[in-house]
Amino acid sequence: MREGLAAKFIFVYRPATGVKRYIIKGKLHTLLLGVCLLGLQWANAQVKFYTQVNESTIQFPQTFQVQYVIEGSRSVQNFKIPEFADFRVEGTFDYQNTTSIQAQTRQLLESYTKIVILSPRRSGRFTIPGAIAVVDGKKLRSAPVKVLVQRTGLSSVNTGNEEVDIESATELQPGEDVTEEIHKNFFLRTEVNKTSCYVGEPIMAVYKAYSRLSTTAQVVKRPSLNGFSVIEMVDGYDNKQEVEVYKGNAYYVNIIRKVQLIPLQEGNFTLDPAEVEGLIHFRKKDVASGSWVPADYPVSVRSQPVELDIKSLPPANQPNHFAGAVGNFNIAVHAPTTTIRQGDLVKIKVIVSGTGNLTLLTAPVVKWPRGVDTADPAVKEDVNKYVYPLSGSKEFEYSFAAPDTGNCTIPAVEFPYYDPDRKEYKTAMSEPVTMHIIAAVSKAETAERNAVLVQGNQTGIPRHMYFFAAIVLGIAGWVFYQSWQLRKAKQLAKQAPPKEEIALPPVQPEINADEWLVIAREALQQSDKKLFCQEIQKALWKMIAQKCQVSPSALNKQNIAGALTAQAVPADTIQSLVSILNECEWALYTPGEQVDDMKRIFYETRTLLQQLQQV
């Protein structure tokens, strides 16, 4: 273009002064164009330092991820994360000097990322402060980001200040509708952190039971989650209750299931509901006597189904060899640091780390050098399933025989993935790895080493053969000694007169009821209702199991009457035992319920243990 402009102005007919003026003007345009192009190149190479969160709305007290990203520079020093007054730092990790490929321009982009996992201390609107770093010799600060923390979280929240009014909620006043009271005070909810996402993008789902009533219930149907890869976020589901405020009321909450779901295909999906059955223990006032009497109502509740819209990943700018990775990842290749000889077994580790659908990642494409022949890699995962989204690493270990001598270079490995936060494809890149392979050990060197092993041995017998011979002699001597002792024992047995064996009746172990109830007595003195009831139950079940000669796990309240009757236990003793078990169960599993007379239960249990021992 510059030559065209010059030719145009040179060949136009003008007086001499005009020709000179036009030539200068053309060169000035060319100079301005060059300055503009340089400015564009500088803008493309400009360093970017920004703060990014994976979610702008966080459910209390769930963890979330903050990323501090520096793009366009490899010189990053003195990186300092800020103080987080309103959050707890659960963990930090960084990707130093990583290389990725921009999907639009296919240009290499150097970046440094510091990731911080935070959990909120309370609900409200907060500002995530920026980080500070020295980039290319200049001190930079990233911009802050605002987030909203909501207390209607995806897990039970122990407020510590709220109390659930069980007593008033379980008292049925005249004219109150039982069905309506149950509907308001006992229900299930399914909570998800998003209802629309891409294939491969994790979703967190929590099934919870809310109750303000005295309830004895059990889960009869856990949801099946077809169409998703399911990662459990809880090791074991127990009966531990927390308190959560929902729509202004405090409830006891139990987690039924808490999972991360990774969609496997696009489409509209419905999460199956959970189902719980049980008894609601109300109290009604008797009109005649004016006292409160128990009234149990069976109940079966289900959570509402949740609709999810799963979108396919965008086809535009999708990189080659893309295999469905969704999240934020880094890749590294590790080679042996020891000396490698020709023919040695070499193990190369390709490690993909980051956050996202780690469990579904497949091995990246590696361009192996000529002469290298590998089998399928051994795969190992190190994933933290307790945080959302999944974080950790996945390792692919390849093994092959070292090829010819010289330098063997594994080119940079590319790992394409989709970043749902930035809504764009990225490609992480490793550094190339070069291994220096030296010649294998020659036969002459091997012979020399063998000669050293037998040096000083005049007979030419390897030294380890002597140790082997000593072991054989020792074993032979031990076998001879045992045979001699056996023959001697048989001879003595023939000479001795036979002894008459007397069969003894089985001895029933004596039970000291006070020893079995030591902890229960201490709980009685300290008015510890929960511990007292647990120890009373434990002592009774232990005695029943011993009396019936079965394991405690094989017994329940439905079959103990028959089992004890078979052992000739009187009916009134069985009735007293079942009554105490029911009282303790009511006190343990009905929040707000108190044991009427702990001292009476203690002495009745002591008497029962003694009676059962004597039967």
PDB file of C-alpha atoms in Angstrom, residues 345-513:
ATOM      1  CA  LEU A 345      11.158 -48.035  31.155  1.00  0.00           C
ATOM      2  CA  VAL A 346      10.165 -44.345  31.109  1.00  0.00           C
ATOM      3  CA  LYS A 347       7.048 -43.010  32.834  1.00  0.00           C
ATOM      4  CA  ILE A 348       5.561 -39.693  31.725  1.00  0.00           C
ATOM      5  CA  LYS A 349       2.815 -38.026  33.788  1.00  0.00           C
ATOM      6  CA  VAL A 350       0.322 -35.659  32.147  1.00  0.00           C
ATOM      7  CA  ILE A 351      -1.572 -33.848  34.935  1.00  0.00           C
ATOM      8  CA  VAL A 352      -4.721 -31.800  34.379  1.00  0.00           C
ATOM      9  CA  SER A 353      -5.704 -29.699  37.405  1.00  0.00           C
ATOM     10  CA  GLY A 354      -8.363 -27.114  38.136  1.00  0.00           C
ATOM     11  CA  THR A 355     -12.110 -26.938  38.768  1.00  0.00           C
ATOM     12  CA  GLY A 356     -15.010 -28.361  36.789  1.00  0.00           C
ATOM     13  CA  ASN A 357     -16.087 -31.782  35.523  1.00  0.00           C
ATOM     14  CA  LEU A 358     -12.792 -33.420  36.544  1.00  0.00           C
ATOM     15  CA  THR A 359     -14.278 -36.897  36.876  1.00  0.00           C
ATOM     16  CA  LEU A 360     -15.293 -36.943  33.186  1.00  0.00           C
ATOM     17  CA  LEU A 361     -11.997 -35.723  31.702  1.00  0.00           C
ATOM     18  CA  THR A 362     -10.325 -37.937  29.119  1.00  0.00           C
ATOM     19  CA  ALA A 363      -6.633 -38.128  28.288  1.00  0.00           C
ATOM     20  CA  PRO A 364      -5.395 -35.204  26.178  1.00  0.00           C
ATOM     21  CA  VAL A 365      -3.774 -35.787  22.786  1.00  0.00           C
ATOM     22  CA  VAL A 366       0.022 -36.155  23.082  1.00  0.00           C
ATOM     23  CA  LYS A 367       2.253 -35.966  20.005  1.00  0.00           C
ATOM     24  CA  TRP A 368       4.837 -38.589  20.880  1.00  0.00           C
ATOM     25  CA  PRO A 369       8.306 -38.460  19.269  1.00  0.00           C
ATOM     26  CA  ARG A 370       9.271 -40.974  16.613  1.00  0.00           C
ATOM     27  CA  GLY A 371      10.152 -44.338  18.081  1.00  0.00           C
ATOM     28  CA  VAL A 372       7.925 -43.956  21.171  1.00  0.00           C
ATOM     29  CA  ASP A 373       5.121 -46.511  21.435  1.00  0.00           C
ATOM     30  CA  THR A 374       2.786 -46.180  24.453  1.00  0.00           C
ATOM     31  CA  ALA A 375      -0.244 -48.080  25.696  1.00  0.00           C
ATOM     32  CA  ASP A 376      -3.345 -46.579  27.338  1.00  0.00           C
ATOM     33  CA  PRO A 377      -2.388 -44.501  30.371  1.00  0.00           C
ATOM     34  CA  ALA A 378      -2.967 -45.383  34.001  1.00  0.00           C
ATOM     35  CA  VAL A 379      -5.458 -42.855  35.413  1.00  0.00           C
ATOM     36  CA  LYS A 380      -5.521 -41.490  38.970  1.00  0.00           C
ATOM     37  CA  GLU A 381      -7.873 -38.837  40.414  1.00  0.00           C
ATOM     38  CA  ASP A 382      -7.390 -36.524  43.388  1.00  0.00           C
ATOM     39  CA  VAL A 383     -10.678 -34.638  43.701  1.00  0.00           C
ATOM     40  CA  ASN A 384     -12.179 -32.607  46.546  1.00  0.00           C
ATOM     41  CA  LYS A 385     -15.874 -33.512  46.345  1.00  0.00           C
ATOM     42  CA  TYR A 386     -16.863 -31.414  49.365  1.00  0.00           C
ATOM     43  CA  VAL A 387     -16.544 -28.052  47.569  1.00  0.00           C
ATOM     44  CA  TYR A 388     -18.497 -26.709  44.631  1.00  0.00           C
ATOM     45  CA  PRO A 389     -17.433 -26.884  41.886  1.00  0.00           C
ATOM     46  CA  LEU A 390     -15.211 -29.966  42.037  1.00  0.00           C
ATOM     47  CA  SER A 391     -11.539 -29.102  42.391  1.00  0.00           C
ATOM     48  CA  GLY A 392      -8.403 -31.195  42.195  1.00  0.00           C
ATOM     49  CA  SER A 393      -6.388 -32.989  39.531  1.00  0.00           C
ATOM     50  CA  LYS A 394      -6.439 -35.973  37.200  1.00  0.00           C
ATOM     51  CA  GLU A 395      -3.221 -37.763  36.312  1.00  0.00           C
ATOM     52  CA  PHE A 396      -2.528 -39.784  33.153  1.00  0.00           C
ATOM     53  CA  GLU A 397       0.648 -41.873  33.415  1.00  0.00           C
ATOM     54  CA  TYR A 398       2.190 -43.272  30.207  1.00  0.00           C
ATOM     55  CA  SER A 399       4.929 -45.924  30.074  1.00  0.00           C
ATOM     56  CA  PHE A 400       7.270 -46.724  27.191  1.00  0.00           C
ATOM     57  CA  ALA A 401      10.764 -47.998  26.472  1.00  0.00           C
ATOM     58  CA  ALA A 402      13.346 -45.279  25.939  1.00  0.00           C
ATOM     59  CA  PRO A 403      14.134 -44.979  22.185  1.00  0.00           C
ATOM     60  CA  ASP A 404      17.517 -44.267  20.554  1.00  0.00           C
ATOM     61  CA  THR A 405      20.164 -42.200  22.287  1.00  0.00           C
ATOM     62  CA  GLY A 406      20.064 -38.435  22.111  1.00  0.00           C
ATOM     63  CA  ASN A 407      17.468 -35.826  22.949  1.00  0.00           C
ATOM     64  CA  CYS A 408      13.842 -36.940  22.948  1.00  0.00           C
ATOM     65  CA  THR A 409      11.376 -34.022  23.014  1.00  0.00           C
ATOM     66  CA  ILE A 410       7.678 -34.216  23.822  1.00  0.00           C
ATOM     67  CA  PRO A 411       6.020 -31.118  22.288  1.00  0.00           C
ATOM     68  CA  ALA A 412       3.720 -28.881  24.310  1.00  0.00           C
ATOM     69  CA  VAL A 413       0.438 -30.682  25.068  1.00  0.00           C
ATOM     70  CA  GLU A 414      -2.784 -28.785  24.379  1.00  0.00           C
ATOM     71  CA  PHE A 415      -5.907 -29.267  26.498  1.00  0.00           C
ATOM     72  CA  PRO A 416      -9.029 -27.474  25.140  1.00  0.00           C
ATOM     73  CA  TYR A 417     -11.915 -26.697  27.504  1.00  0.00           C
ATOM     74  CA  TYR A 418     -14.987 -24.489  27.766  1.00  0.00           C
ATOM     75  CA  ASP A 419     -15.051 -21.756  30.439  1.00  0.00           C
ATOM     76  CA  PRO A 420     -18.739 -21.310  31.459  1.00  0.00           C
ATOM     77  CA  ASP A 421     -17.973 -18.146  33.452  1.00  0.00           C
ATOM     78  CA  ARG A 422     -16.396 -16.352  30.469  1.00  0.00           C
ATOM     79  CA  LYS A 423     -18.599 -18.276  28.001  1.00  0.00           C
ATOM     80  CA  GLU A 424     -15.696 -19.011  25.674  1.00  0.00           C
ATOM     81  CA  TYR A 425     -13.394 -21.846  24.667  1.00  0.00           C
ATOM     82  CA  LYS A 426      -9.830 -21.858  25.929  1.00  0.00           C
ATOM     83  CA  THR A 427      -6.845 -24.129  25.408  1.00  0.00           C
ATOM     84  CA  ALA A 428      -4.362 -24.764  28.199  1.00  0.00           C
ATOM     85  CA  MET A 429      -0.822 -25.656  27.138  1.00  0.00           C
ATOM     86  CA  SER A 430       2.047 -27.385  28.895  1.00  0.00           C
ATOM     87  CA  GLU A 431       5.710 -26.653  28.469  1.00  0.00           C
ATOM     88  CA  PRO A 432       7.617 -28.947  26.057  1.00  0.00           C
ATOM     89  CA  VAL A 433       9.684 -31.632  27.784  1.00  0.00           C
ATOM     90  CA  THR A 434      13.104 -32.812  26.599  1.00  0.00           C
ATOM     91  CA  MET A 435      14.733 -36.017  27.874  1.00  0.00           C
ATOM     92  CA  HIS A 436      18.387 -36.900  27.223  1.00  0.00           C
ATOM     93  CA  ILE A 437      18.825 -40.635  26.612  1.00  0.00           C
ATOM     94  CA  ILE A 438      22.260 -42.207  26.910  1.00  0.00           C
ATOM     95  CA  ALA A 439      23.531 -45.545  25.647  1.00  0.00           C
ATOM     96  CA  ALA A 440      22.509 -48.745  27.382  1.00  0.00           C
ATOM     97  CA  VAL A 441      24.998 -50.688  29.528  1.00  0.00           C
ATOM     98  CA  SER A 442      27.231 -52.874  27.274  1.00  0.00           C
ATOM     99  CA  LYS A 443      27.851 -56.584  27.797  1.00  0.00           C
ATOM    100  CA  ALA A 444      31.449 -55.884  28.774  1.00  0.00           C
ATOM    101  CA  GLU A 445      30.280 -53.535  31.573  1.00  0.00           C
ATOM    102  CA  THR A 446      27.797 -56.130  32.742  1.00  0.00           C
ATOM    103  CA  ALA A 447      30.496 -58.805  32.887  1.00  0.00           C
ATOM    104  CA  GLU A 448      32.765 -56.467  34.823  1.00  0.00           C
ATOM    105  CA  ARG A 449      30.010 -55.833  37.395  1.00  0.00           C
ATOM    106  CA  ASN A 450      29.451 -59.575  37.822  1.00  0.00           C
ATOM    107  CA  ALA A 451      33.183 -60.056  38.350  1.00  0.00           C
ATOM    108  CA  VAL A 452      33.115 -57.492  41.142  1.00  0.00           C
ATOM    109  CA  LEU A 453      30.334 -59.414  42.870  1.00  0.00           C
ATOM    110  CA  VAL A 454      32.444 -62.593  43.133  1.00  0.00           C
ATOM    111  CA  GLN A 455      35.768 -60.878  43.742  1.00  0.00           C
ATOM    112  CA  GLY A 456      37.550 -62.432  46.749  1.00  0.00           C
ATOM    113  CA  ASN A 457      35.553 -65.653  46.462  1.00  0.00           C
ATOM    114  CA  GLN A 458      38.161 -68.319  45.504  1.00  0.00           C
ATOM    115  CA  THR A 459      35.609 -71.048  44.773  1.00  0.00           C
ATOM    116  CA  GLY A 460      33.674 -68.910  42.293  1.00  0.00           C
ATOM    117  CA  ILE A 461      30.385 -69.610  44.168  1.00  0.00           C
ATOM    118  CA  PRO A 462      28.298 -66.440  44.573  1.00  0.00           C
ATOM    119  CA  ARG A 463      28.210 -65.204  48.144  1.00  0.00           C
ATOM    120  CA  HIS A 464      24.396 -65.232  48.355  1.00  0.00           C
ATOM    121  CA  MET A 465      24.399 -69.013  47.822  1.00  0.00           C
ATOM    122  CA  TYR A 466      25.933 -69.445  51.271  1.00  0.00           C
ATOM    123  CA  PHE A 467      23.056 -67.574  52.878  1.00  0.00           C
ATOM    124  CA  PHE A 468      20.589 -69.717  50.967  1.00  0.00           C
ATOM    125  CA  ALA A 469      22.311 -72.911  52.177  1.00  0.00           C
ATOM    126  CA  ALA A 470      22.199 -71.705  55.803  1.00  0.00           C
ATOM    127  CA  ILE A 471      18.451 -71.079  55.547  1.00  0.00           C
ATOM    128  CA  VAL A 472      17.841 -74.563  54.092  1.00  0.00           C
ATOM    129  CA  LEU A 473      19.820 -76.222  56.896  1.00  0.00           C
ATOM    130  CA  GLY A 474      17.907 -74.276  59.524  1.00  0.00           C
ATOM    131  CA  ILE A 475      14.543 -75.350  58.094  1.00  0.00           C
ATOM    132  CA  ALA A 476      15.667 -79.012  57.912  1.00  0.00           C
ATOM    133  CA  GLY A 477      16.784 -78.926  61.549  1.00  0.00           C
ATOM    134  CA  TRP A 478      13.482 -77.441  62.692  1.00  0.00           C
ATOM    135  CA  VAL A 479      11.471 -80.143  60.839  1.00  0.00           C
ATOM    136  CA  PHE A 480      13.619 -82.924  62.434  1.00  0.00           C
ATOM    137  CA  TYR A 481      13.121 -81.465  65.938  1.00  0.00           C
ATOM    138  CA  GLN A 482       9.336 -81.218  65.544  1.00  0.00           C
ATOM    139  CA  SER A 483       9.125 -84.843  64.298  1.00  0.00           C
ATOM    140  CA  TRP A 484      11.134 -86.054  67.302  1.00  0.00           C
ATOM    141  CA  GLN A 485       8.895 -84.165  69.742  1.00  0.00           C
ATOM    142  CA  LEU A 486       5.759 -85.628  68.090  1.00  0.00           C
ATOM    143  CA  ARG A 487       7.002 -89.228  68.453  1.00  0.00           C
ATOM    144  CA  LYS A 488       7.903 -88.610  72.080  1.00  0.00           C
ATOM    145  CA  ALA A 489       4.423 -87.220  72.864  1.00  0.00           C
ATOM    146  CA  LYS A 490       2.709 -90.259  71.312  1.00  0.00           C
ATOM    147  CA  GLN A 491       4.766 -92.669  73.448  1.00  0.00           C
ATOM    148  CA  LEU A 492       3.840 -90.827  76.665  1.00  0.00           C
ATOM    149  CA  ALA A 493       0.172 -90.805  75.686  1.00  0.00           C
ATOM    150  CA  LYS A 494       0.141 -94.622  75.354  1.00  0.00           C
ATOM    151  CA  GLN A 495       1.651 -95.119  78.829  1.00  0.00           C
ATOM    152  CA  ALA A 496      -0.636 -92.701  80.734  1.00  0.00           C
ATOM    153  CA  PRO A 497      -4.130 -93.940  81.936  1.00  0.00           C
ATOM    154  CA  PRO A 498      -7.100 -92.220  80.235  1.00  0.00           C
ATOM    155  CA  LYS A 499      -8.701 -89.377  82.196  1.00  0.00           C
ATOM    156  CA  GLU A 500     -12.434 -89.205  82.623  1.00  0.00           C
ATOM    157  CA  GLU A 501     -13.822 -85.956  81.231  1.00  0.00           C
ATOM    158  CA  ILE A 502     -16.589 -84.316  83.240  1.00  0.00           C
ATOM    159  CA  ALA A 503     -19.032 -82.177  81.257  1.00  0.00           C
ATOM    160  CA  LEU A 504     -19.787 -78.907  83.014  1.00  0.00           C
ATOM    161  CA  PRO A 505     -23.020 -77.021  82.536  1.00  0.00           C
ATOM    162  CA  PRO A 506     -22.726 -73.665  80.769  1.00  0.00           C
ATOM    163  CA  VAL A 507     -22.198 -70.830  83.220  1.00  0.00           C
ATOM    164  CA  GLN A 508     -24.420 -67.830  82.729  1.00  0.00           C
ATOM    165  CA  PRO A 509     -22.309 -64.720  83.301  1.00  0.00           C
ATOM    166  CA  GLU A 510     -23.364 -62.775  86.337  1.00  0.00           C
ATOM    167  CA  ILE A 511     -24.625 -59.297  85.571  1.00  0.00           C
ATOM    168  CA  ASN A 512     -24.111 -56.386  87.888  1.00  0.00           C
ATOM    169  CA  ALA A 513     -26.904 -53.979  86.971  1.00  0.00           C
TER     170      ALA A 513
END
